[in-house]
Amino acid sequence: MGKRIILTPSIRRILQQMGEQIKLARLRRNIPVQLITERSGLGRTTIWQIEKGSPSVSMGAYAKVLHAIEGMDKELLRVCREDAPGRVIQDAILVRRRASGRRRRLIRHDQE
C-alpha cells in the first residue's frame, strides 16, 4: 500500500483545476479516452484519476497523458520558468555582493 498524500485545500484545488484542463484539452481535440490509454500505456481508471486531479497519480503518469494529447508534455517546461520572486531574491544578493566588492576595492586604494 502506498503512502497517503495529505494536501492543503489550495493545492487540492490546483490539482483539480489541472485535471479539468487536461480533460478539456483532450475533449477540444476530440480524442477519446481509449486513444489516450493506447498512446500512454495507462489504464482508463488512471486517465480518469488524472482528469479529476488525483494526487495519488505519479507525475510521470500526468506527463504521459499530456504527451498523448498531441505532445502537450512540453507545457511542463513552463513550471517555475518565470520565477519573479526568485529573481528578486537573486538580484538582491548580487547587488549586495557587488557593493561589498566595491568597498573592498576602495579600502585597498586608500591603503596604497
Coordinates of C-alpha atoms in Angstrom, one line a residue:
M1 CA 0.0 0.0 0.0
G2 CA 1.4 3.5 -0.9
K3 CA 1.7 6.5 1.3
R4 CA -1.4 8.7 1.7
I5 CA -0.7 12.1 0.5
I6 CA -2.2 14.9 2.6
L7 CA -2.7 18.2 0.7
T8 CA -3.8 21.6 1.7
P9 CA -7.2 22.7 0.2
S10 CA -5.5 25.2 -2.1
I11 CA -3.1 22.5 -3.6
R12 CA -6.1 20.2 -4.0
R13 CA -8.0 22.9 -5.9
I14 CA -4.9 23.4 -8.2
L15 CA -4.7 19.7 -9.0
Q16 CA -8.4 19.6 -9.7
Q17 CA -8.1 22.5 -12.0
M18 CA -5.1 21.0 -13.7
G19 CA -7.0 17.7 -14.2
E20 CA -10.0 19.6 -15.6
Q21 CA -7.7 21.5 -18.0
I22 CA -6.2 18.2 -19.2
K23 CA -9.7 16.8 -19.8
L24 CA -10.8 19.9 -21.7
A25 CA -7.6 19.8 -23.8
R26 CA -8.5 16.2 -24.7
L27 CA -12.1 16.9 -25.4
R28 CA -11.3 20.0 -27.6
R29 CA -9.1 17.8 -29.8
N30 CA -11.9 15.2 -29.8
I31 CA -9.6 12.5 -28.5
P32 CA -11.4 9.6 -26.8
V33 CA -10.1 8.2 -23.5
Q34 CA -9.4 4.9 -25.3
L35 CA -6.9 6.5 -27.6
I36 CA -5.2 8.2 -24.6
T37 CA -4.9 4.8 -22.9
E38 CA -3.3 3.3 -26.1
R39 CA -0.9 6.2 -26.6
S40 CA 0.1 6.5 -22.9
G41 CA 0.1 2.8 -21.9
L42 CA -2.0 3.8 -18.8
G43 CA -5.3 2.3 -17.8
R44 CA -8.7 4.0 -18.2
T45 CA -9.0 4.4 -14.4
T46 CA -5.7 6.2 -14.2
I47 CA -6.7 8.6 -17.0
W48 CA -9.9 9.4 -15.1
Q49 CA -8.0 10.0 -11.9
I50 CA -5.7 12.4 -13.7
E51 CA -8.7 14.2 -15.2
K52 CA -10.0 14.6 -11.7
G53 CA -6.7 15.9 -10.4
S54 CA -5.9 12.9 -8.1
P55 CA -2.7 13.5 -6.1
S56 CA -2.1 9.7 -5.9
V57 CA -1.2 9.5 -9.6
S58 CA 2.5 9.9 -10.3
M59 CA 3.9 13.0 -12.1
G60 CA 5.2 10.6 -14.8
A61 CA 1.6 9.4 -15.5
Y62 CA 0.5 13.0 -15.8
A63 CA 3.3 13.6 -18.3
K64 CA 2.4 10.5 -20.3
V65 CA -1.2 11.7 -20.7
L66 CA 0.0 15.2 -21.7
H67 CA 2.3 13.6 -24.3
A68 CA -0.6 11.5 -25.6
I69 CA -2.6 14.7 -26.1
E70 CA -0.5 15.7 -29.1
G71 CA 2.7 16.5 -27.3
M72 CA 1.4 18.7 -24.6
D73 CA 4.1 17.4 -22.2
K74 CA 6.3 20.3 -23.4
E75 CA 4.0 22.5 -21.3
L76 CA 5.6 21.1 -18.2
L77 CA 8.7 23.0 -19.1
R78 CA 6.8 26.2 -18.2
V79 CA 6.7 25.2 -14.5
C80 CA 8.9 27.6 -12.5
R81 CA 10.4 29.1 -15.7
E82 CA 9.0 32.6 -14.9
D83 CA 10.2 32.8 -11.3
A84 CA 9.8 36.5 -10.5
P85 CA 10.2 36.2 -6.7
G86 CA 13.3 34.1 -7.1
R87 CA 14.8 36.6 -9.5
V88 CA 14.2 39.4 -7.0
I89 CA 16.0 37.5 -4.3
Q90 CA 18.8 36.6 -6.6
D91 CA 19.2 40.2 -7.8
A92 CA 19.3 41.5 -4.2
I93 CA 22.1 39.1 -3.4
L94 CA 24.1 40.1 -6.5
V95 CA 23.7 43.8 -5.7
R96 CA 24.9 43.2 -2.1
R97 CA 27.9 41.2 -3.4
R98 CA 28.8 43.9 -5.9
A99 CA 28.5 46.7 -3.3
S100 CA 30.7 44.8 -0.9
G101 CA 33.3 44.2 -3.6
R102 CA 33.4 47.9 -4.4
R103 CA 34.0 48.7 -0.7
R104 CA 37.0 46.3 -0.6
R105 CA 38.5 47.9 -3.7
L106 CA 38.1 51.4 -2.2
I107 CA 39.7 50.3 1.0
R108 CA 42.7 48.8 -0.9
H109 CA 43.1 52.0 -2.9
D110 CA 43.0 54.1 0.3
Q111 CA 45.7 51.9 1.9
E112 CA 48.1 52.4 -1.0

